[in-house]
XYZ file of N, CA, C and O in Angstrom:
436
model
N 0.820 -1.191 0.000
C 0.000 0.000 0.000
C 0.863 1.254 0.000
O 0.601 2.173 -0.730
N 1.881 1.280 0.861
C 2.753 2.442 0.950
C 3.493 2.650 -0.375
O 3.692 3.768 -0.811
N 3.912 1.552 -1.029
C 4.596 1.641 -2.313
C 3.692 2.272 -3.364
O 4.127 3.114 -4.136
N 2.422 1.915 -3.350
C 1.478 2.503 -4.307
C 1.370 4.002 -4.121
O 1.312 4.757 -5.090
N 1.353 4.443 -2.872
C 1.266 5.881 -2.600
C 2.509 6.595 -3.114
O 2.417 7.698 -3.658
N 3.670 5.978 -2.951
C 4.907 6.584 -3.445
C 4.930 6.658 -4.965
O 5.437 7.616 -5.543
N 4.394 5.636 -5.606
C 4.371 5.628 -7.068
C 3.389 6.650 -7.629
O 3.602 7.191 -8.705
N 2.327 6.923 -6.898
C 1.321 7.856 -7.377
C 1.684 9.311 -7.102
O 1.147 10.212 -7.740
N 2.611 9.567 -6.197
C 2.977 10.946 -5.851
C 3.467 11.744 -7.058
O 2.992 12.863 -7.283
N 4.408 11.218 -7.875
C 4.832 12.009 -9.036
C 3.695 12.272 -10.030
O 3.622 13.343 -10.614
N 2.794 11.319 -10.177
C 1.661 11.507 -11.084
C 0.768 12.629 -10.567
O 0.308 13.471 -11.332
N 0.548 12.665 -9.257
C -0.267 13.729 -8.674
C 0.400 15.078 -8.879
O -0.265 16.061 -9.217
N 1.714 15.136 -8.688
C 2.432 16.391 -8.909
C 2.323 16.847 -10.357
O 2.110 18.024 -10.631
N 2.465 15.912 -11.270
C 2.376 16.271 -12.689
C 0.967 16.739 -13.045
O 0.801 17.671 -13.823
N -0.021 16.114 -12.464
C -1.403 16.532 -12.718
C -1.654 17.936 -12.194
O -2.280 18.756 -12.857
N -1.164 18.217 -10.998
C -1.336 19.554 -10.437
C -0.566 20.592 -11.240
O -1.013 21.728 -11.389
N 0.572 20.213 -11.767
C 1.377 21.150 -12.543
C 0.648 21.580 -13.814
O 0.866 22.681 -14.308
N -0.207 20.728 -14.314
C -0.931 21.055 -15.538
C -1.976 22.149 -15.308
O -2.481 22.738 -16.252
N -2.254 22.443 -14.052
C -3.287 23.442 -13.739
C -2.834 24.871 -13.986
O -3.650 25.758 -14.106
N -1.566 25.122 -14.021
C -1.110 26.490 -14.231
C 0.404 26.562 -14.222
O 1.074 25.655 -13.778
N 0.931 27.657 -14.714
C 2.386 27.839 -14.833
C 2.910 28.605 -13.628
O 2.298 29.561 -13.170
N 4.045 28.176 -13.124
C 4.698 28.883 -12.028
C 4.316 28.325 -10.676
O 3.459 27.472 -10.533
N 5.015 28.805 -9.657
C 4.696 28.411 -8.298
C 5.547 27.281 -7.782
O 6.388 26.720 -8.484
N 5.310 26.948 -6.530
C 6.099 25.940 -5.834
C 5.934 24.556 -6.444
O 6.893 23.783 -6.497
N 4.746 24.230 -6.899
C 4.520 22.909 -7.484
C 5.362 22.749 -8.741
O 6.009 21.722 -8.935
N 5.379 23.766 -9.599
C 6.197 23.693 -10.813
C 7.669 23.532 -10.469
O 8.380 22.751 -11.104
N 8.126 24.256 -9.469
C 9.533 24.156 -9.073
C 9.848 22.761 -8.560
O 10.914 22.216 -8.847
N 8.926 22.162 -7.804
C 9.125 20.802 -7.315
C 9.155 19.799 -8.460
O 9.967 18.871 -8.462
N 8.263 19.976 -9.424
C 8.232 19.078 -10.574
C 9.525 19.225 -11.367
O 10.148 18.227 -11.757
N 9.958 20.466 -11.597
C 11.205 20.675 -12.340
C 12.386 20.059 -11.600
O 13.261 19.458 -12.221
N 12.421 20.200 -10.288
C 13.508 19.608 -9.502
C 13.493 18.089 -9.618
O 14.552 17.459 -9.753
N 12.302 17.504 -9.603
C 12.178 16.054 -9.737
C 12.617 15.593 -11.118
O 13.344 14.606 -11.259
N 12.200 16.315 -12.156
C 12.593 15.979 -13.523
C 14.108 16.108 -13.668
O 14.768 15.243 -14.242
N 14.684 17.172 -13.110
C 16.128 17.392 -13.205
C 16.888 16.260 -12.515
O 17.857 15.733 -13.057
N 16.431 15.872 -11.322
C 17.068 14.756 -10.607
C 17.030 13.489 -11.444
O 18.000 12.744 -11.489
N 15.918 13.256 -12.080
C 15.760 12.065 -12.909
C 16.708 12.096 -14.101
O 17.334 11.083 -14.439
N 16.832 13.252 -14.745
C 17.735 13.391 -15.889
C 19.179 13.157 -15.448
O 19.922 12.411 -16.094
N 19.589 13.777 -14.338
C 20.961 13.638 -13.852
C 21.253 12.178 -13.487
O 22.293 11.632 -13.861
N 20.331 11.541 -12.771
C 20.532 10.147 -12.361
C 20.617 9.222 -13.570
O 21.481 8.339 -13.632
N 19.744 9.429 -14.533
C 19.743 8.606 -15.741
C 21.032 8.806 -16.542
O 21.644 7.849 -17.010
N 21.427 10.056 -16.674
C 22.660 10.384 -17.389
C 23.859 9.722 -16.728
O 24.663 9.060 -17.388
N 23.986 9.882 -15.420
C 25.131 9.334 -14.692
C 25.157 7.811 -14.766
O 26.211 7.204 -14.979
N 23.997 7.178 -14.608
C 23.926 5.718 -14.659
C 24.294 5.192 -16.038
O 25.015 4.203 -16.171
N 23.827 5.874 -17.073
C 24.122 5.457 -18.441
C 25.585 5.696 -18.781
O 26.253 4.835 -19.339
N 26.095 6.860 -18.419
C 27.465 7.224 -18.772
C 28.496 6.395 -18.021
O 29.575 6.116 -18.551
N 28.169 5.989 -16.802
C 29.129 5.252 -15.989
C 29.624 3.997 -16.702
O 30.797 3.674 -16.669
N 28.752 3.316 -17.361
C 29.145 2.110 -18.082
C 29.818 2.384 -19.413
O 30.376 1.482 -20.030
N 29.783 3.639 -19.871
C 30.329 3.993 -21.180
C 31.740 4.582 -21.117
O 32.407 4.669 -22.132
N 32.158 5.021 -19.934
C 33.471 5.652 -19.800
C 34.523 4.558 -19.723
O 34.473 3.704 -18.838
N 35.473 4.577 -20.654
C 36.519 3.544 -20.643
C 37.361 3.609 -19.370
O 37.546 4.680 -18.786
N 37.866 2.474 -18.965
C 38.717 2.411 -17.779
C 39.949 3.291 -17.980
O 40.535 3.319 -19.063
N 40.294 4.040 -16.958
C 41.452 4.917 -17.026
C 41.125 6.331 -17.463
O 41.958 7.214 -17.384
N 39.902 6.568 -17.941
C 39.495 7.908 -18.357
C 38.841 8.580 -17.154
O 37.930 8.031 -16.537
N 39.330 9.759 -16.809
C 38.797 10.489 -15.664
C 37.892 11.617 -16.136
O 38.340 12.499 -16.854
N 36.640 11.545 -15.740
C 35.678 12.600 -16.058
C 34.691 12.675 -14.896
O 34.293 11.656 -14.340
N 34.344 13.886 -14.490
C 33.397 14.088 -13.404
C 31.986 13.974 -13.974
O 31.423 14.944 -14.500
N 31.423 12.770 -13.883
C 30.102 12.522 -14.472
C 29.017 13.381 -13.837
O 28.093 13.803 -14.529
N 29.121 13.632 -12.542
C 28.104 14.469 -11.894
C 28.106 15.872 -12.483
O 27.053 16.439 -12.756
N 29.284 16.416 -12.706
C 29.384 17.767 -13.264
C 28.853 17.795 -14.700
O 28.117 18.700 -15.089
N 29.224 16.793 -15.487
C 28.771 16.721 -16.880
C 27.254 16.545 -16.934
O 26.567 17.224 -17.700
N 26.713 15.658 -16.098
C 25.276 15.395 -16.121
C 24.471 16.563 -15.563
O 23.371 16.839 -16.049
N 25.007 17.270 -14.555
C 24.346 18.484 -14.070
C 24.254 19.511 -15.189
O 23.213 20.137 -15.412
N 25.356 19.702 -15.890
C 25.412 20.649 -17.003
C 24.412 20.250 -18.093
O 23.654 21.082 -18.593
N 24.401 18.968 -18.453
C 23.506 18.488 -19.510
C 22.040 18.664 -19.110
O 21.215 19.057 -19.942
N 21.713 18.394 -17.853
C 20.327 18.573 -17.388
C 19.915 20.031 -17.504
O 18.802 20.340 -17.943
N 20.823 20.938 -17.116
C 20.518 22.366 -17.236
C 20.247 22.746 -18.683
O 19.311 23.488 -18.983
N 21.063 22.236 -19.605
C 20.888 22.550 -21.030
C 19.590 21.946 -21.572
O 18.897 22.579 -22.365
N 19.278 20.717 -21.162
C 18.056 20.072 -21.645
C 16.797 20.777 -21.159
O 15.788 20.818 -21.848
N 16.867 21.343 -19.959
C 15.686 21.959 -19.362
C 15.568 23.456 -19.640
O 14.513 24.041 -19.412
N 16.607 24.055 -20.153
C 16.630 25.507 -20.367
C 15.462 25.954 -21.247
O 15.242 25.424 -22.343
N 14.706 26.903 -20.733
C 13.618 27.499 -21.498
C 12.377 26.642 -21.630
O 11.443 27.013 -22.332
N 12.337 25.492 -20.973
C 11.166 24.624 -21.077
C 10.291 24.777 -19.844
O 10.781 24.848 -18.725
N 9.005 24.826 -20.077
C 8.045 24.876 -18.973
C 7.821 23.460 -18.459
O 8.244 22.478 -19.071
N 7.134 23.364 -17.340
C 6.795 22.048 -16.796
C 5.946 21.280 -17.809
O 6.161 20.092 -18.032
N 5.016 21.970 -18.443
C 4.173 21.301 -19.436
C 5.020 20.756 -20.585
O 4.769 19.654 -21.079
N 6.032 21.526 -21.021
C 6.926 21.053 -22.084
C 7.658 19.791 -21.644
O 7.774 18.831 -22.405
N 8.174 19.821 -20.425
C 8.947 18.690 -19.917
C 8.090 17.447 -19.725
O 8.534 16.336 -19.969
N 6.846 17.649 -19.303
C 5.953 16.518 -19.073
C 5.424 15.955 -20.390
O 5.406 14.750 -20.599
N 5.032 16.830 -21.306
C 4.440 16.363 -22.562
C 5.489 15.915 -23.571
O 5.198 15.117 -24.450
N 6.708 16.428 -23.447
C 7.752 16.074 -24.403
C 9.086 15.893 -23.650
O 9.985 16.710 -23.767
N 9.189 14.804 -22.868
C 10.410 14.606 -22.089
C 11.617 14.406 -23.002
O 11.464 13.952 -24.139
N 12.799 14.768 -22.516
C 14.010 14.586 -23.327
C 14.197 13.119 -23.706
O 13.897 12.224 -22.919
N 14.661 12.893 -24.917
C 14.943 11.528 -25.370
C 16.443 11.315 -25.390
O 17.220 12.257 -25.308
N 16.850 10.088 -25.543
C 18.286 9.786 -25.538
C 19.005 10.471 -26.698
O 20.160 10.858 -26.569
N 18.346 10.658 -27.829
C 18.970 11.340 -28.966
C 19.221 12.805 -28.625
O 20.282 13.355 -28.912
N 18.230 13.447 -27.969
C 18.390 14.843 -27.560
C 19.476 14.985 -26.499
O 20.116 16.016 -26.398
N 19.666 13.947 -25.687
C 20.632 13.996 -24.588
C 22.067 14.104 -25.083
O 22.913 14.657 -24.398
N 22.369 13.580 -26.237
C 23.756 13.513 -26.700
C 24.381 14.875 -26.967
O 25.518 15.117 -26.564
N 23.677 15.749 -27.621
C 24.254 17.052 -27.963
C 24.629 17.854 -26.717
O 25.763 18.343 -26.630
N 23.754 17.987 -25.721
C 24.149 18.730 -24.522
C 25.308 18.082 -23.770
O 26.153 18.777 -23.213
N 25.363 16.768 -23.750
C 26.464 16.088 -23.062
C 27.780 16.407 -23.756
O 28.780 16.711 -23.106
N 27.786 16.374 -25.074
C 29.006 16.711 -25.818
C 29.414 18.162 -25.561
O 30.590 18.457 -25.376
N 28.435 19.070 -25.543
C 28.723 20.476 -25.254
C 29.315 20.625 -23.855
O 30.280 21.370 -23.656
N 28.746 19.928 -22.904
C 29.217 20.019 -21.519
C 30.624 19.465 -21.369
O 31.432 20.023 -20.622
N 30.919 18.390 -22.059
C 32.283 17.842 -22.004
C 33.290 18.863 -22.516
O 34.369 19.017 -21.953
N 32.923 19.587 -23.571
C 33.808 20.627 -24.109
C 33.956 21.781 -23.121
O 35.039 22.311 -22.936
N 32.849 22.180 -22.487
C 32.860 23.301 -21.554
C 33.634 22.983 -20.278
O 34.341 23.833 -19.745
N 33.479 21.779 -19.785
C 34.089 21.398 -18.511
C 35.595 21.239 -18.650
O 36.335 21.445 -17.714
N 36.031 20.930 -19.809
C 37.470 20.826 -20.015
C 37.851 19.463 -20.548
O 37.007 18.588 -20.705
N 39.123 19.313 -20.795
C 39.556 18.055 -21.397
C 39.377 16.883 -20.441
O 39.510 17.018 -19.231
N 39.035 15.771 -21.021
C 38.954 14.526 -20.283
C 40.376 14.025 -20.128
O 41.166 14.068 -21.067
N 40.735 13.586 -18.949
C 42.099 13.115 -18.736
C 42.137 11.595 -18.720
O 41.167 10.936 -18.372
N 43.271 11.090 -19.116
C 43.492 9.652 -19.121
C 44.514 9.343 -18.046
O 45.594 9.940 -18.007
N 44.155 8.430 -17.181
C 45.061 8.042 -16.101
C 46.232 7.253 -16.678
O 46.079 6.517 -17.652
N 47.428 7.420 -16.112
C 48.560 6.641 -16.597
C 48.342 5.164 -16.320
O 47.654 4.803 -15.356
N 48.888 4.309 -17.162
C 48.702 2.876 -16.949
C 49.356 2.448 -15.638
O 50.355 3.011 -15.226
N 48.750 1.476 -14.970
C 49.326 1.019 -13.711
C 50.699 0.393 -13.923
O 50.935 -0.274 -14.939
N 51.578 0.635 -12.997
C 52.912 0.060 -13.099
C 52.864 -1.386 -12.614
O 52.168 -1.721 -11.697
N 53.700 -2.158 -13.239
C 53.820 -3.475 -12.678
C 53.682 -4.568 -13.580
O 53.625 -5.598 -13.673
């Protein structure tokens, strides 16, 4: 029962957000969407970074989430969530902005 209530909470927030633009509810929905984008980005990228390559995935994914959400209303984000194809361009931009990716020296031995 408690799990059902937790699963329905985001749906209730999204439904309330559709009632109007702005306010605390919209900010909460945007924060939830941003957290989801960052978590998804980090989880996906973690398996894609070759061993020995050093990159701050949290910084890159935070940057990418900001770019993906820039200028979009809650209704835009809910009705047209970012897709994996859209995710690639901001991630590439963020990697360039954050600086060069470094490669760790090979282990001795």
